[in-house]
mmCIF file with all atom_site columns, C-alpha atoms in Angstrom:
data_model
loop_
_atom_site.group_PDB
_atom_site.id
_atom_site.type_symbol
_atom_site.label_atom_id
_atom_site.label_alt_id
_atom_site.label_comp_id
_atom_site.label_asym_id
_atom_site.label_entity_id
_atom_site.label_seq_id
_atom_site.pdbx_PDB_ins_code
_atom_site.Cartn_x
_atom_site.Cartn_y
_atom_site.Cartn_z
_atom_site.occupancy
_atom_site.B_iso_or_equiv
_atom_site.pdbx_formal_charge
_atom_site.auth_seq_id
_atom_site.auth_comp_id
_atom_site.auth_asym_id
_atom_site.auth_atom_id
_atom_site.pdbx_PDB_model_num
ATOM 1  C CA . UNK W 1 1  ? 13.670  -8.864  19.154  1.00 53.00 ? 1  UNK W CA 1
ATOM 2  C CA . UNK W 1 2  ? 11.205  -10.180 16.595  1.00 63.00 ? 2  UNK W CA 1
ATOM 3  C CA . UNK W 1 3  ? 11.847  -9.529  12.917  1.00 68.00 ? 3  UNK W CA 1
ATOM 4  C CA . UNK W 1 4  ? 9.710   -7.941  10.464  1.00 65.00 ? 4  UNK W CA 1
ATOM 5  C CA . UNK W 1 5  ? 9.780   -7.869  7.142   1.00 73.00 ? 5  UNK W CA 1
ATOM 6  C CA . UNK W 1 6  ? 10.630  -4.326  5.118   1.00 79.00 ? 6  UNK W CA 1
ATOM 7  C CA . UNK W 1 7  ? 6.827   -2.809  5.539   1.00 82.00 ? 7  UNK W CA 1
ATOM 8  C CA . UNK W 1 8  ? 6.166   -1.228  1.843   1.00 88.00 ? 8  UNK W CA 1
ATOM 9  C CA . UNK W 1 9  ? 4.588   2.124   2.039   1.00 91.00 ? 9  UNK W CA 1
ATOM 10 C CA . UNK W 1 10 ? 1.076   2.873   0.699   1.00 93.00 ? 10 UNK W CA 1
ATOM 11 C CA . UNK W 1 11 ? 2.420   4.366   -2.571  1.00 95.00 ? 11 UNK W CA 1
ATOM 12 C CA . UNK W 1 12 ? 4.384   1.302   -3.495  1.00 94.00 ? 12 UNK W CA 1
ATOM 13 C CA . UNK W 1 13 ? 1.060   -0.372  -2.842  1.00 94.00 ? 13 UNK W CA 1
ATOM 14 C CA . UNK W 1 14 ? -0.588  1.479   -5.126  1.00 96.00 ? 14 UNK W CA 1
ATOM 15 C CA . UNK W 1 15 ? 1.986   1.513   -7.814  1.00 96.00 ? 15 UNK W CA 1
ATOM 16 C CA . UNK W 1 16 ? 2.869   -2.277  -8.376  1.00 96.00 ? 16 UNK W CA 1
ATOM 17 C CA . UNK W 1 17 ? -0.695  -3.790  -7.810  1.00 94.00 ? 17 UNK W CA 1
ATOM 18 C CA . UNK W 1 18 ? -2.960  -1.004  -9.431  1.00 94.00 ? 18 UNK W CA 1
ATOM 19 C CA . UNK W 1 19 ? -1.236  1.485   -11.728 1.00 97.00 ? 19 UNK W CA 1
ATOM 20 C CA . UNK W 1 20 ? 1.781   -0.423  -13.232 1.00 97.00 ? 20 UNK W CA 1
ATOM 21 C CA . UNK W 1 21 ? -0.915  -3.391  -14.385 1.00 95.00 ? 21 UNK W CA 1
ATOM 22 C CA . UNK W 1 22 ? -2.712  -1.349  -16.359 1.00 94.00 ? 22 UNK W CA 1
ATOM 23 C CA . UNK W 1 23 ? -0.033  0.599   -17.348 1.00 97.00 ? 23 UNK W CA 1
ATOM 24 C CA . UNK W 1 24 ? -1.400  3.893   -15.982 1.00 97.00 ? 24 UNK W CA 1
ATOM 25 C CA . UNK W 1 25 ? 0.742   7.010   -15.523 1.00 97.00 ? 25 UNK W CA 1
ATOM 26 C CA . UNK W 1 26 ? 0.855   9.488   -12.578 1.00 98.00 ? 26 UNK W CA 1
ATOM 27 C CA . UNK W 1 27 ? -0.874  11.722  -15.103 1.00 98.00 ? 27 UNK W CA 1
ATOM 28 C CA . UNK W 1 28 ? -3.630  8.858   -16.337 1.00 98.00 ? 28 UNK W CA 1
ATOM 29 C CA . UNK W 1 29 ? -4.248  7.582   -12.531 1.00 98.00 ? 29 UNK W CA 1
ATOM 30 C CA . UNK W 1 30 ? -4.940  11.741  -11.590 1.00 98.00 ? 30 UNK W CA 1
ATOM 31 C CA . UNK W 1 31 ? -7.230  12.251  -14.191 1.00 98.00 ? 31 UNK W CA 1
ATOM 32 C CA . UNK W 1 32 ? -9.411  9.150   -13.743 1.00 97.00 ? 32 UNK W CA 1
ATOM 33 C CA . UNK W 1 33 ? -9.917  10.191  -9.855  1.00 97.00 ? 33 UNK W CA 1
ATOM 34 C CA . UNK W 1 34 ? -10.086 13.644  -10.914 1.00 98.00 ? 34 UNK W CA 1
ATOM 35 C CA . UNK W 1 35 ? -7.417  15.110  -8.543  1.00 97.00 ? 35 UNK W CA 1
ATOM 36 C CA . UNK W 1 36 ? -4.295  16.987  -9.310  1.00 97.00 ? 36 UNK W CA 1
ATOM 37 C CA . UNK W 1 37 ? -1.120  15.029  -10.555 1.00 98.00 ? 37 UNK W CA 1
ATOM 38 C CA . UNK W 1 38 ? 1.091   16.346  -7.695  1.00 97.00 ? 38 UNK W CA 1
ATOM 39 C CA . UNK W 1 39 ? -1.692  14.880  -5.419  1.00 97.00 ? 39 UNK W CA 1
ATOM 40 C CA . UNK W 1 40 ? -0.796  11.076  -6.655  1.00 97.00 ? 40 UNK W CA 1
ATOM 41 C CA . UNK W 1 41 ? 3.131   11.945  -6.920  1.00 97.00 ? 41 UNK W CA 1
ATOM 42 C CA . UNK W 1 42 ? 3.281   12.732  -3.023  1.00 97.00 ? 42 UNK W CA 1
ATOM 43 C CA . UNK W 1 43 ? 1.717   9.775   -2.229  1.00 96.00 ? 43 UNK W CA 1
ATOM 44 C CA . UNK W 1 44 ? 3.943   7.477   -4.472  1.00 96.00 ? 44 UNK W CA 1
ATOM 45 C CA . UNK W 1 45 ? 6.713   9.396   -3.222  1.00 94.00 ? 45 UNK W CA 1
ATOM 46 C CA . UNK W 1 46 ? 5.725   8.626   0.267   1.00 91.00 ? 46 UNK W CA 1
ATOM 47 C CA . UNK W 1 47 ? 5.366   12.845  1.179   1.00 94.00 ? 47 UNK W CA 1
ATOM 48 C CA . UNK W 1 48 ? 1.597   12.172  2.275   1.00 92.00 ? 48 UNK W CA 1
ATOM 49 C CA . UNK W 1 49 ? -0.513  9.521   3.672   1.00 91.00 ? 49 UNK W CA 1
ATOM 50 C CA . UNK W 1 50 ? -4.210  7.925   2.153   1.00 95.00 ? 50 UNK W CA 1
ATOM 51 C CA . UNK W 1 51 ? -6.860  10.608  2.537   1.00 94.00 ? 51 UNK W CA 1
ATOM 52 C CA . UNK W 1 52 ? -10.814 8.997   2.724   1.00 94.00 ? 52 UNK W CA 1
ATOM 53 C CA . UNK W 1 53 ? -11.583 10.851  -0.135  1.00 96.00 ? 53 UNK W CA 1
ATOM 54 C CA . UNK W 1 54 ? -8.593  9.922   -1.960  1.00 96.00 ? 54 UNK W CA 1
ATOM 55 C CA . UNK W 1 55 ? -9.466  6.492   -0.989  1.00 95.00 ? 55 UNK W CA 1
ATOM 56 C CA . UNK W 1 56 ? -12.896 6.978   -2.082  1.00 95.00 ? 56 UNK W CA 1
ATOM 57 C CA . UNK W 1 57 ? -11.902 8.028   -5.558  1.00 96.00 ? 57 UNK W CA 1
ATOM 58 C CA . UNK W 1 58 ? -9.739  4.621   -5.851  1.00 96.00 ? 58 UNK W CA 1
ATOM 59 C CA . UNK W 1 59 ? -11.891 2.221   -4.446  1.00 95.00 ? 59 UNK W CA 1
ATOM 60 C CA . UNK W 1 60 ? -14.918 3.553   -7.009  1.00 94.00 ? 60 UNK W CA 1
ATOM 61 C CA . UNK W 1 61 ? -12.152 3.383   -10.207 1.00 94.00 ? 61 UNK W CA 1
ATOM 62 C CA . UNK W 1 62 ? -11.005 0.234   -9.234  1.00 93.00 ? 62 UNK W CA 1
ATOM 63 C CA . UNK W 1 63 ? -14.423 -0.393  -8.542  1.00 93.00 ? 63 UNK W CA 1
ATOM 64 C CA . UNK W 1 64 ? -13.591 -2.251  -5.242  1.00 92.00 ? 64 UNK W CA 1
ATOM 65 C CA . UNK W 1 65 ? -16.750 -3.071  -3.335  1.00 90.00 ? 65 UNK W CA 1
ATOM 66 C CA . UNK W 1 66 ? -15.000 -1.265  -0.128  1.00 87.00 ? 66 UNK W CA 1
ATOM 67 C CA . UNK W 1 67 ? -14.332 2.496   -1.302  1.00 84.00 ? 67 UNK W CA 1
ATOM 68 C CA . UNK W 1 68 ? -12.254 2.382   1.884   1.00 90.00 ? 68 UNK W CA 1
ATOM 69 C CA . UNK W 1 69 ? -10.020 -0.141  1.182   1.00 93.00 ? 69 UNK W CA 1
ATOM 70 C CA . UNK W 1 70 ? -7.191  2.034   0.364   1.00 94.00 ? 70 UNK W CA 1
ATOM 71 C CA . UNK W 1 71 ? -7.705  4.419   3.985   1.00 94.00 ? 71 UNK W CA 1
ATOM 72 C CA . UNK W 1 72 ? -8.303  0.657   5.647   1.00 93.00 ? 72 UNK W CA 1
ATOM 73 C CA . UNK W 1 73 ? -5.110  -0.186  4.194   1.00 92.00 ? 73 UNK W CA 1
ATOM 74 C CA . UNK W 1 74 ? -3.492  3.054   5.247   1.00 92.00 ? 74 UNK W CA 1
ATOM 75 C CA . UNK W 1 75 ? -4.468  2.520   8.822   1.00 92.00 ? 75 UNK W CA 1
ATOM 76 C CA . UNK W 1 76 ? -3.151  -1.336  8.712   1.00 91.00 ? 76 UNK W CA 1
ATOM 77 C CA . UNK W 1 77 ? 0.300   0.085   7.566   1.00 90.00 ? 77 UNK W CA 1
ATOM 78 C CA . UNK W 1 78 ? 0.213   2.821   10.060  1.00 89.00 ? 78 UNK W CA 1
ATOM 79 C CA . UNK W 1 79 ? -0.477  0.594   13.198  1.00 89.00 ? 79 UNK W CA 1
ATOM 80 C CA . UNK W 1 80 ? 2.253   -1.955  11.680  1.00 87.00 ? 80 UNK W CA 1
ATOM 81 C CA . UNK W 1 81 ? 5.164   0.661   12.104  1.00 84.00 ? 81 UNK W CA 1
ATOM 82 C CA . UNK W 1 82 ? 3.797   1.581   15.788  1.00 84.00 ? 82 UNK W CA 1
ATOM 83 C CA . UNK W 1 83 ? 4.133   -2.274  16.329  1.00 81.00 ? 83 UNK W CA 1
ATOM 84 C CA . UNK W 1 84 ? 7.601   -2.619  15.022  1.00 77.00 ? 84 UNK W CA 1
ATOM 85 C CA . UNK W 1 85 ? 9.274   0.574   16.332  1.00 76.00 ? 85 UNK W CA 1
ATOM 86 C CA . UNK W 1 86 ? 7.747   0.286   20.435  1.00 71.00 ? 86 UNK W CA 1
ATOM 87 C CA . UNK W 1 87 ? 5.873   -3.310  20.681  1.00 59.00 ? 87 UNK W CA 1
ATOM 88 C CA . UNK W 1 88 ? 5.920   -3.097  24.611  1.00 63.00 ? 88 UNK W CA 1
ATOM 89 C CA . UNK W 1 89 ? 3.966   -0.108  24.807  1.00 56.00 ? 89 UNK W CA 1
ATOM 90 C CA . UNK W 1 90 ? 1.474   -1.573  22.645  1.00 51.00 ? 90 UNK W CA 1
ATOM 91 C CA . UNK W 1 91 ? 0.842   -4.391  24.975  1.00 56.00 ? 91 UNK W CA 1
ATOM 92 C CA . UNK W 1 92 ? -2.096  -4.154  27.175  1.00 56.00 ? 92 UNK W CA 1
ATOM 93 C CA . UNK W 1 93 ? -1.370  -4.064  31.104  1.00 50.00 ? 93 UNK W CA 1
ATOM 94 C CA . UNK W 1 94 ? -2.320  -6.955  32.846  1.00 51.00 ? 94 UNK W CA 1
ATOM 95 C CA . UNK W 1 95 ? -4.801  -5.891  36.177  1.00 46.00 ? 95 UNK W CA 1
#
């Protein structure tokens, strides 16, 4: 069986390459987007998954020219673990 590297979860993601480099607290990242600070806790925490609108409201602070990078990124993650946990039924039949 092929080996994978640990797959780090969207939160992680967002933690080490956009909040911790500009030093930006849960609290400081939540009122930039203008959501609730419980909203950016659950997903650091790994409770809850990207949102578009969530992604939206990242993509314009960061100002990334794709406001759906983050949901993109989601998705990416998302069909990763399908990959590594049941790669033969991912496999398309041969006619």
């Amino acid at each position: 069986m092929k080996e994978f590297m640990p797959l780090p979860k969207i939160g992680e993601i967002i933690l080490n390459d956009f909040m911790e480099p500009l030093n930006l607290s849960v609290n400081e990242l939540a009122s930039k987007i203008n959501v609730a600070p419980a909203v950016i806790s659950q997903l650091l925490y790994g409770e809850t998954q990207m949102t578009f609108d969530l992604s939206q409201r990242l993509g314009q602070l960061y100002e990334l020219q794709d406001d759906s990078y983050f949901m993109r990124l989601q998705q990416a993650l998302n069909e990763r673990v399908l990959t590594e946990s049941n790669p033969t039924e991912l496999k398309p039949a041969l006619a």
